[in-house]
Coordinates of C-alpha atoms and ligand atoms in Angstrom, one line a residue:
M177 CA -3.7 52.8 -33.7
P178 CA -2.3 50.5 -30.9
E179 CA 0.7 48.5 -32.0
T180 CA 0.0 45.1 -33.6
K181 CA 0.3 42.1 -31.2
K182 CA -0.3 38.4 -32.0
L183 CA -3.0 36.3 -30.3
F184 CA -3.1 32.5 -30.2
I185 CA -6.3 30.9 -29.0
K186 CA -6.5 27.2 -28.4
T187 CA -10.1 26.0 -28.2
Y188 CA -11.3 22.9 -26.4
G189 CA -14.9 21.6 -25.8
C190 CA -18.0 22.3 -27.7
Q191 CA -19.0 24.5 -30.7
M192 CA -20.0 27.3 -28.3
N193 CA -16.4 27.7 -27.4
V194 CA -15.5 27.8 -31.1
Y195 CA -17.9 30.7 -31.5
D196 CA -16.6 32.4 -28.4
S197 CA -13.0 32.1 -29.6
E198 CA -14.0 33.9 -32.8
R199 CA -15.7 36.7 -30.8
M200 CA -12.7 37.0 -28.5
T201 CA -10.4 37.4 -31.4
E202 CA -12.6 40.1 -32.8
V203 CA -13.0 42.0 -29.5
L204 CA -9.2 41.9 -28.9
G205 CA -8.7 43.3 -32.4
A206 CA -9.6 46.7 -30.9
S207 CA -6.6 46.3 -28.6
G208 CA -4.3 45.7 -31.6
Y209 CA -4.3 41.9 -31.7
V210 CA -4.3 39.8 -34.8
A211 CA -4.8 36.0 -34.8
T212 CA -1.8 33.7 -35.3
D213 CA -1.9 30.0 -35.6
T214 CA 1.1 29.1 -33.5
P215 CA 1.9 29.8 -29.9
D216 CA 5.5 30.4 -30.8
D217 CA 5.3 34.0 -32.0
A218 CA 2.2 35.0 -29.9
D219 CA 2.1 38.0 -27.5
M220 CA -0.9 36.5 -25.8
I221 CA -2.0 32.9 -25.5
L222 CA -5.6 32.1 -24.4
L223 CA -6.7 28.5 -23.6
N224 CA -10.5 28.4 -24.1
T225 CA -11.3 25.5 -21.9
C226 CA -13.9 22.8 -21.3
H227 CA -14.9 21.4 -17.9
I228 CA -17.4 18.7 -19.0
R229 CA -15.2 15.7 -18.1
E230 CA -12.3 15.4 -15.7
K231 CA -9.9 14.6 -18.6
A232 CA -10.9 17.8 -20.4
A233 CA -10.2 19.9 -17.3
E234 CA -6.9 18.2 -16.5
K235 CA -5.6 19.0 -20.1
V236 CA -5.6 22.6 -19.2
Y237 CA -3.0 22.2 -16.4
S238 CA -0.7 20.0 -18.5
E239 CA -0.9 22.5 -21.4
L240 CA -0.1 25.3 -19.0
G241 CA 2.8 23.3 -17.7
R242 CA 4.2 23.0 -21.2
M243 CA 4.2 26.8 -21.6
K244 CA 6.7 27.3 -18.8
G245 CA 9.6 27.3 -21.3
L246 CA 7.9 29.8 -23.6
K247 CA 7.2 32.2 -20.8
A248 CA 10.8 31.9 -19.5
T249 CA 12.2 33.0 -22.9
R250 CA 9.6 35.7 -23.5
P251 CA 8.6 37.4 -20.2
D252 CA 6.2 39.8 -22.1
L253 CA 4.0 36.9 -23.2
K254 CA 0.6 37.0 -21.5
I255 CA -1.1 33.7 -20.8
G256 CA -4.9 33.5 -20.1
V257 CA -7.4 30.8 -19.3
T258 CA -11.0 31.4 -20.6
G259 CA -14.0 29.1 -20.9
C260 CA -15.7 26.7 -18.5
V261 CA -12.6 25.7 -16.5
A262 CA -11.9 29.4 -15.9
Q263 CA -15.5 29.8 -14.6
A264 CA -15.3 26.7 -12.4
E265 CA -11.8 26.9 -11.0
G266 CA -10.7 30.5 -11.6
A267 CA -8.9 31.3 -8.4
E268 CA -7.5 27.8 -8.2
I269 CA -5.9 28.1 -11.6
M270 CA -4.1 31.2 -10.5
R271 CA -2.9 29.4 -7.4
R272 CA -1.8 26.2 -9.1
Q273 CA -0.1 27.9 -12.1
P274 CA 1.5 31.2 -11.3
L275 CA 2.4 31.8 -15.0
V276 CA -1.3 32.6 -15.7
D277 CA -1.9 36.3 -16.1
L278 CA -5.6 36.4 -16.7
V279 CA -8.6 34.2 -16.1
V280 CA -11.9 35.1 -17.7
G281 CA -15.3 33.3 -17.5
P282 CA -17.6 32.9 -20.5
Q283 CA -19.9 35.7 -19.4
S284 CA -17.2 38.3 -19.3
Y285 CA -15.5 38.1 -22.7
H286 CA -16.6 41.6 -23.6
R287 CA -14.4 42.8 -20.7
L288 CA -11.3 41.2 -22.3
P289 CA -9.7 44.5 -23.6
E290 CA -9.8 46.0 -20.1
L291 CA -8.5 42.8 -18.5
E292 CA -5.8 42.5 -21.1
A293 CA -4.7 46.0 -20.3
R294 CA -4.5 45.2 -16.7
A295 CA -2.4 42.1 -17.3
R296 CA -0.1 44.1 -19.6
G297 CA 0.4 46.5 -16.7
G298 CA 1.8 43.6 -14.7
A299 CA -1.3 42.8 -12.6
K300 CA -3.2 39.5 -12.4
A301 CA -6.7 39.8 -13.9
L302 CA -9.6 37.5 -12.8
D303 CA -13.2 37.9 -13.9
T304 CA -15.6 35.0 -13.4
E305 CA -18.7 37.1 -12.6
F306 CA -22.1 36.7 -14.2
P307 CA -22.5 40.4 -15.1
E308 CA -25.9 42.1 -15.6
E309 CA -25.0 43.5 -19.0
D310 CA -25.4 41.3 -22.1
K311 CA -22.0 40.4 -23.3
F312 CA -23.2 39.8 -26.9
E313 CA -24.1 43.5 -27.1
H314 CA -20.5 44.4 -26.3
L315 CA -18.9 41.9 -28.6
A316 CA -20.2 43.6 -31.7
A317 CA -17.1 45.4 -32.9
R318 CA -16.4 43.0 -35.8
P319 CA -14.0 43.4 -38.7
K320 CA -15.8 42.8 -42.0
A321 CA -13.4 40.1 -43.2
R322 CA -14.7 37.4 -45.5
R323 CA -15.8 34.3 -43.6
A324 CA -15.7 30.5 -44.3
P325 CA -19.0 29.2 -45.9
S326 CA -20.2 27.6 -42.7
A327 CA -20.5 29.5 -39.5
F328 CA -21.8 29.1 -35.9
L329 CA -24.1 31.6 -34.3
T330 CA -24.9 31.4 -30.6
V331 CA -28.5 32.2 -29.9
Q332 CA -29.0 30.8 -26.4
E333 CA -26.6 30.2 -23.6
G334 CA -26.7 28.5 -20.2
C335 CA -28.9 25.7 -18.9
D336 CA -31.6 25.3 -16.2
K337 CA -32.0 21.6 -16.5
F338 CA -29.5 20.4 -13.9
C339 CA -28.9 16.8 -15.2
A340 CA -27.3 15.1 -12.2
F341 CA -23.9 14.6 -14.0
C342 CA -23.4 17.9 -15.7
V343 CA -21.4 21.0 -14.9
V344 CA -22.9 23.3 -17.6
P345 CA -25.6 24.9 -15.4
Y346 CA -22.7 26.0 -13.1
T347 CA -20.2 27.0 -15.7
R348 CA -22.5 28.7 -18.2
G349 CA -25.2 29.9 -15.7
A350 CA -28.9 30.2 -16.2
E351 CA -30.6 29.9 -19.6
V352 CA -30.6 33.2 -21.6
S353 CA -31.8 33.8 -25.1
R354 CA -30.6 36.6 -27.4
P355 CA -33.3 38.9 -28.9
A356 CA -34.4 37.7 -32.3
D357 CA -33.5 40.9 -34.2
R358 CA -29.9 40.7 -32.9
V359 CA -29.7 37.1 -34.2
L360 CA -31.2 38.1 -37.6
D361 CA -28.8 41.1 -37.9
E362 CA -25.8 38.9 -37.1
A363 CA -27.0 36.2 -39.6
R364 CA -27.4 38.9 -42.4
E365 CA -24.0 40.2 -41.7
L366 CA -22.5 36.6 -41.9
V367 CA -24.3 36.1 -45.2
D368 CA -22.8 39.4 -46.5
R369 CA -19.4 38.1 -45.6
G370 CA -19.8 34.9 -47.6
V371 CA -21.5 32.5 -45.1
R372 CA -24.0 30.1 -46.8
E373 CA -24.7 27.8 -43.8
I374 CA -25.4 28.8 -40.2
T375 CA -25.5 26.4 -37.3
L376 CA -27.5 28.0 -34.4
L377 CA -25.9 27.2 -31.1
G378 CA -27.0 26.9 -27.5
Q379 CA -26.4 24.5 -24.6
N380 CA -30.2 23.9 -25.0
V381 CA -30.8 25.6 -28.3
N382 CA -34.3 24.4 -28.7
A383 CA -35.3 26.0 -25.4
Y384 CA -34.7 29.3 -27.3
H385 CA -37.3 31.9 -26.3
G386 CA -35.9 35.2 -27.4
V387 CA -38.0 38.4 -27.6
G388 CA -39.0 39.0 -31.2
P389 CA -39.2 42.4 -33.0
D390 CA -43.0 42.2 -32.4
G391 CA -42.4 42.2 -28.6
R392 CA -43.5 38.6 -28.3
E393 CA -41.5 35.6 -27.3
W394 CA -40.2 33.6 -30.3
G395 CA -39.5 29.9 -30.1
L396 CA -36.6 28.4 -32.1
A397 CA -38.9 27.3 -35.0
R398 CA -40.1 30.9 -35.5
L399 CA -36.5 32.1 -35.5
I400 CA -35.5 29.5 -38.0
R401 CA -38.4 30.4 -40.3
E402 CA -37.4 34.1 -40.2
L403 CA -33.7 33.2 -40.8
A404 CA -34.7 31.0 -43.8
G405 CA -36.1 34.2 -45.4
I406 CA -32.6 35.7 -45.7
D407 CA -31.5 35.6 -49.4
G408 CA -28.2 33.9 -49.9
L409 CA -28.4 31.8 -46.8
A410 CA -28.7 28.3 -48.1
R411 CA -28.7 26.1 -45.0
L412 CA -29.7 26.1 -41.3
R413 CA -28.8 23.7 -38.6
F414 CA -29.1 23.9 -34.8
T415 CA -27.4 22.1 -31.8
T416 CA -27.7 20.9 -29.0
S417 CA -31.3 20.0 -28.3
H418 CA -33.0 18.6 -25.2
P419 CA -35.8 16.1 -26.0
N420 CA -38.2 17.9 -23.7
D421 CA -37.9 21.2 -25.5
M422 CA -38.7 19.8 -29.0
D423 CA -42.1 21.5 -29.6
D424 CA -44.7 20.8 -32.3
D425 CA -43.6 23.8 -34.4
L426 CA -40.0 22.7 -34.4
I427 CA -40.9 19.2 -35.4
A428 CA -43.0 20.6 -38.2
A429 CA -40.2 22.9 -39.3
H430 CA -38.1 19.7 -40.1
G431 CA -40.8 18.9 -42.7
D432 CA -41.7 22.3 -44.1
C433 CA -38.6 24.4 -44.0
P434 CA -36.4 23.4 -46.9
K435 CA -33.4 25.3 -45.6
L436 CA -33.4 23.3 -42.4
M437 CA -31.0 20.4 -43.0
P438 CA -32.1 16.8 -42.3
Y439 CA -29.8 16.2 -39.4
L440 CA -30.6 16.4 -35.7
H441 CA -28.4 16.0 -32.6
L442 CA -30.7 14.8 -29.9
P443 CA -28.9 13.4 -26.9
V444 CA -30.7 10.8 -24.8
Q445 CA -27.8 9.7 -22.5
S446 CA -29.3 6.4 -21.5
G447 CA -32.0 3.9 -22.6
S448 CA -32.9 2.9 -19.0
D449 CA -35.8 4.7 -17.4
R450 CA -34.3 4.0 -13.9
I451 CA -31.0 5.7 -15.0
L452 CA -32.8 8.5 -16.8
K453 CA -34.6 9.3 -13.6
A454 CA -31.4 9.2 -11.6
M455 CA -29.9 11.5 -14.2
N456 CA -32.8 14.0 -13.7
R457 CA -33.4 13.9 -17.5
R458 CA -37.2 14.1 -17.0
H459 CA -38.0 11.9 -20.0
T460 CA -38.3 8.2 -20.6
A461 CA -36.8 5.9 -23.2
D462 CA -40.3 5.5 -24.7
S463 CA -41.0 9.2 -24.8
Y464 CA -37.7 9.8 -26.6
V465 CA -38.4 7.1 -29.2
A466 CA -41.9 8.5 -29.7
L467 CA -40.4 11.9 -30.3
V468 CA -38.0 10.4 -32.8
D469 CA -40.9 8.8 -34.6
R470 CA -42.7 12.1 -34.9
L471 CA -39.6 13.8 -36.2
R472 CA -39.1 11.1 -38.8
A473 CA -42.8 11.3 -39.8
A474 CA -42.1 15.0 -40.5
R475 CA -38.8 14.4 -42.3
P476 CA -38.4 10.7 -43.2
D477 CA -34.7 11.0 -44.2
L478 CA -33.7 12.7 -40.9
L479 CA -30.3 11.6 -39.7
L480 CA -30.1 11.4 -36.0
S481 CA -27.1 11.9 -33.8
G482 CA -26.9 11.4 -30.0
D483 CA -24.9 11.5 -26.8
F484 CA -24.6 8.6 -24.4
I485 CA -23.1 8.2 -21.0
V486 CA -22.2 4.7 -19.7
G487 CA -21.3 3.8 -16.2
F488 CA -23.5 6.4 -14.5
P489 CA -23.7 5.7 -10.7
G490 CA -26.0 2.7 -10.2
E491 CA -26.0 1.5 -13.8
T492 CA -26.5 -2.3 -13.9
E493 CA -26.0 -4.7 -16.8
A494 CA -29.8 -4.6 -17.4
D495 CA -29.7 -0.8 -17.6
F496 CA -26.9 -0.9 -20.0
A497 CA -28.8 -3.5 -22.1
D498 CA -31.7 -1.0 -22.2
T499 CA -29.3 1.5 -23.7
L500 CA -28.2 -0.9 -26.4
A501 CA -31.8 -1.7 -27.1
L502 CA -32.7 2.0 -27.5
V503 CA -29.8 2.5 -29.9
R504 CA -31.1 -0.5 -32.0
R505 CA -34.6 1.0 -32.0
V506 CA -33.6 4.5 -33.0
G507 CA -30.7 3.8 -35.4
Y508 CA -28.2 6.6 -35.2
G509 CA -26.2 8.1 -38.1
Q510 CA -23.7 9.6 -35.8
A511 CA -23.1 9.5 -32.0
Y512 CA -20.8 10.5 -29.2
S513 CA -20.5 8.2 -26.2
F514 CA -18.6 8.9 -23.0
K515 CA -17.6 7.1 -19.8
Y516 CA -19.3 8.8 -16.9
S517 CA -16.9 11.3 -15.3
T518 CA -17.4 12.4 -11.7
R519 CA -17.7 16.2 -11.6
P520 CA -17.3 17.8 -8.2
G521 CA -20.3 19.8 -7.2
T522 CA -22.8 17.9 -9.3
P523 CA -25.5 15.7 -7.5
A524 CA -24.2 12.4 -8.9
A525 CA -20.7 13.0 -7.6
D526 CA -21.7 11.9 -4.1
R527 CA -23.3 8.6 -5.2
P528 CA -21.6 5.2 -5.1
Q529 CA -19.5 5.1 -8.3
I530 CA -19.3 2.0 -10.5
D531 CA -16.1 0.1 -11.4
P532 CA -14.2 2.1 -14.1
D533 CA -13.1 -1.1 -15.9
L534 CA -16.7 -2.2 -16.1
A535 CA -17.6 1.2 -17.6
S536 CA -14.8 1.0 -20.1
E537 CA -16.0 -2.4 -21.2
R538 CA -19.6 -1.2 -21.7
L539 CA -18.3 1.9 -23.5
A540 CA -16.4 -0.4 -26.0
R541 CA -19.6 -2.5 -26.6
L542 CA -21.7 0.6 -27.1
Q543 CA -19.2 2.2 -29.4
A544 CA -19.0 -0.9 -31.5
L545 CA -22.7 -0.8 -32.1
L546 CA -22.8 2.9 -32.8
T547 CA -19.9 2.7 -35.2
E548 CA -21.7 -0.1 -37.1
Q549 CA -24.8 2.1 -37.4
Q550 CA -22.8 5.1 -38.4
R551 CA -21.1 3.1 -41.2
A552 CA -24.4 1.7 -42.3
A553 CA -26.0 5.2 -42.5
Q554 CA -23.0 6.4 -44.5
D555 CA -23.1 3.4 -46.9
A556 CA -26.8 4.0 -47.5
M557 CA -25.9 7.3 -49.1
V558 CA -24.1 5.7 -52.0
G559 CA -26.0 6.1 -55.2
R560 CA -28.1 9.0 -53.8
E561 CA -28.2 12.6 -55.1
T562 CA -27.7 15.3 -52.5
T563 CA -26.2 18.7 -52.3
V564 CA -22.8 19.6 -50.9
L565 CA -21.6 22.9 -49.6
F566 CA -18.0 23.0 -50.6
E567 CA -15.8 24.5 -47.9
K568 CA -12.1 24.1 -48.9
A569 CA -9.5 22.2 -50.9
G570 CA -9.6 18.4 -50.4
R571 CA -6.8 15.9 -49.7
L572 CA -5.9 15.3 -53.4
P573 CA -5.1 17.9 -56.1
G574 CA -8.3 19.0 -57.9
Q575 CA -10.5 17.9 -55.1
L576 CA -12.8 20.0 -52.8
V577 CA -14.3 18.9 -49.6
G578 CA -17.6 20.0 -48.0
K579 CA -20.6 18.8 -46.1
S580 CA -23.7 17.0 -47.4
E581 CA -27.2 17.8 -46.2
H582 CA -26.8 15.0 -43.6
L583 CA -23.5 16.5 -42.4
H584 CA -21.3 13.8 -44.0
A585 CA -17.9 15.0 -45.2
V586 CA -17.9 14.7 -49.0
H587 CA -14.8 14.8 -51.3
A588 CA -15.3 15.4 -55.0
D589 CA -13.3 16.6 -58.0
A590 CA -14.4 20.2 -58.5
P591 CA -12.9 23.6 -59.4
G592 CA -12.0 26.0 -56.6
S593 CA -14.7 28.4 -57.9
L594 CA -17.2 26.1 -56.3
I595 CA -16.0 26.8 -52.7
G596 CA -18.8 28.5 -50.9
Q597 CA -21.5 27.1 -53.2
V598 CA -24.2 24.5 -52.7
V599 CA -23.8 22.0 -55.5
P600 CA -25.8 18.9 -56.5
V601 CA -23.6 15.8 -56.1
R602 CA -24.1 12.1 -56.6
I603 CA -22.5 10.0 -53.8
V604 CA -20.4 7.2 -55.4
E605 CA -18.3 5.7 -52.6
S606 CA -18.3 5.4 -48.8
A607 CA -14.9 5.5 -47.0
P608 CA -14.4 5.1 -43.2
N609 CA -15.0 8.8 -42.3
S610 CA -16.2 10.5 -45.5
L611 CA -18.0 10.0 -48.7
R612 CA -16.8 10.5 -52.3
G613 CA -19.1 12.3 -54.7
Q614 CA -19.4 13.4 -58.3
V615 CA -20.6 16.9 -59.1
L616 CA -23.7 16.7 -61.2
P617 CA -23.8 18.8 -64.4
D618 CA -25.8 22.0 -64.4
E619 CA -28.5 20.6 -66.7
A620 CA -29.9 23.7 -68.5
G621 CA -31.2 25.1 -65.2
A622 CA -33.1 21.9 -64.4
R623 CA -31.0 21.3 -61.3
P624 CA -29.2 24.7 -61.0
I625 CA -26.1 25.1 -58.9
V626 CA -27.1 27.5 -56.1
S627 CA -24.8 30.5 -56.5
P628 CA -23.9 33.0 -53.8
A629 CA -26.1 36.0 -53.3
Ligands
LIG762 N1 -26.9 20.3 -23.5 C1 -26.6 19.0 -24.1 C2 -25.2 18.4 -23.8 C3 -24.2 19.2 -23.2 S1 -22.7 18.4 -22.7 C4 -27.7 18.1 -23.6 O1 -28.5 18.3 -22.8 O2 -27.7 17.0 -24.1 C5 -22.4 17.3 -24.0 C6 -22.4 15.9 -23.6 O3 -21.4 15.6 -22.7 C7 -23.6 15.4 -22.9 O4 -24.7 15.2 -23.8 C8 -23.2 14.2 -22.2 O5 -23.4 13.0 -23.0 C9 -21.7 14.4 -22.0 N2 -21.4 14.7 -20.5 C10 -21.9 15.7 -19.8 N3 -21.4 15.6 -18.5 C11 -20.8 14.4 -18.4 C12 -20.1 13.7 -17.4 N4 -20.1 14.1 -16.2 N5 -19.5 12.5 -17.7 C13 -19.5 12.0 -19.0 N6 -20.1 12.7 -20.0 C14 -20.7 13.8 -19.8
LIG763 FE1 -26.0 19.5 -19.1 FE2 -28.4 18.4 -19.0 FE3 -28.1 21.0 -19.3 FE4 -27.5 19.4 -21.3 S1 -29.5 19.6 -20.4 S2 -26.3 21.1 -20.6 S3 -26.7 17.6 -20.1 S4 -27.6 19.9 -17.5
LIG764 FE1 -17.3 22.1 -22.3 FE2 -18.3 24.4 -21.4 FE3 -19.0 23.5 -23.8 S1 -18.0 22.6 -20.2 S2 -18.9 21.3 -23.5 S3 -17.0 24.1 -23.2 S4 -20.3 24.5 -22.4

């Protein structure tokens, strides 16, 4: 057995990075690492980074700057940068910040033990290749520890869409889907370890087209239906979707697959056709709204979430008004909105940029509307019966907190034995960022509490 060392990973960016950080912790377990939740006693620190907006990328350098003191007192400490900034700026990171020992891009995480050994030996280790082999195949040496009730599972990675503002096709590479039986095996294993809810991940998860055990290509709907057959798995979700990859079967699944939760993150970015075209989104505002209508016909209580960019090059007041109009037409239960950030190497970076103050002002107006909608959607839950998957202890003694079907955080008085169970709850109050619920009694099996497998 190698000696035990401590690993601290700080994760930025999207859920795919969260999933990757878990895999990195597991793969480095073989080199003797155990996770720690503070950088202070770590033998290795990894920053798992995000490159999506300028601010996200800059954070990495300021965080590294803060580590100088730590490294000075503990020369054996190894510091690494992983994730999308590593992929985009690998060599530059090494140049700008000499305290960095290793830089590893998202497609090379299975090579971490080897790179760590090289760094331990005193060499600098850089790997930002897109290797031929499938990293997921080599990230399989997992300890069988108990898991939290809700887990992420990456099924697809990369993107071929090339939206004019976005770095993902460059940092994560071309779209790749994992074979369906690998996903099913990993899901079964997660369920064996206590997981009750799985969120399938991909930069364009609904473009999933993995090879099935029958040798045919499976779409995401087929995969979801198979996963729904796993005993003990209570809930399925998926994120993030592109409107153009939402096929008929996936729309139908929202209506006929009870384990698929009534929540969908479906980014539109803008409500102006002119801007959508300039963004290379390849859909219009009307086609998006028509898609939302079809989804809601399949699942009337579907709660929609979205992403928006304001201040994209060329955006006029009229274009922005179209975005507000689309938001009013759709009605979002949840949304993320961003000021356009110029990303070097993307097509929109070379276009005339709009005044940042104007963009800030538009962002504030959009966020006011989205917050109002979010609050209304939350308030509308009061009085309704739903189910909650309890995840952990809540803020107050005797309370648990978990997620509703519509992904709202719900606090309720409940015994700790309900952690990891899907429980019927009546929503009684709406607070700014969460709901309060009352656990409904288990009425002689009429509305049974779903217990773990
Ligand atoms: N694959 C997803 C989104 C991935 S990035 C999709 O196609 O929708 C997550 C979000 O970050 C995007 O939806 C977009 O709203 C935002 N984003 C991406 N690049 C950006 C940029 N250059 N400036 C501001 N926001 C950006
Ligand atoms: Fe980026 Fe567009 Fe691909 Fe989403 S679909 S990851 S926004 S390029
Ligand atoms: Fe960021 Fe990379 Fe995810 S750029 S949003 S961490 S895919």
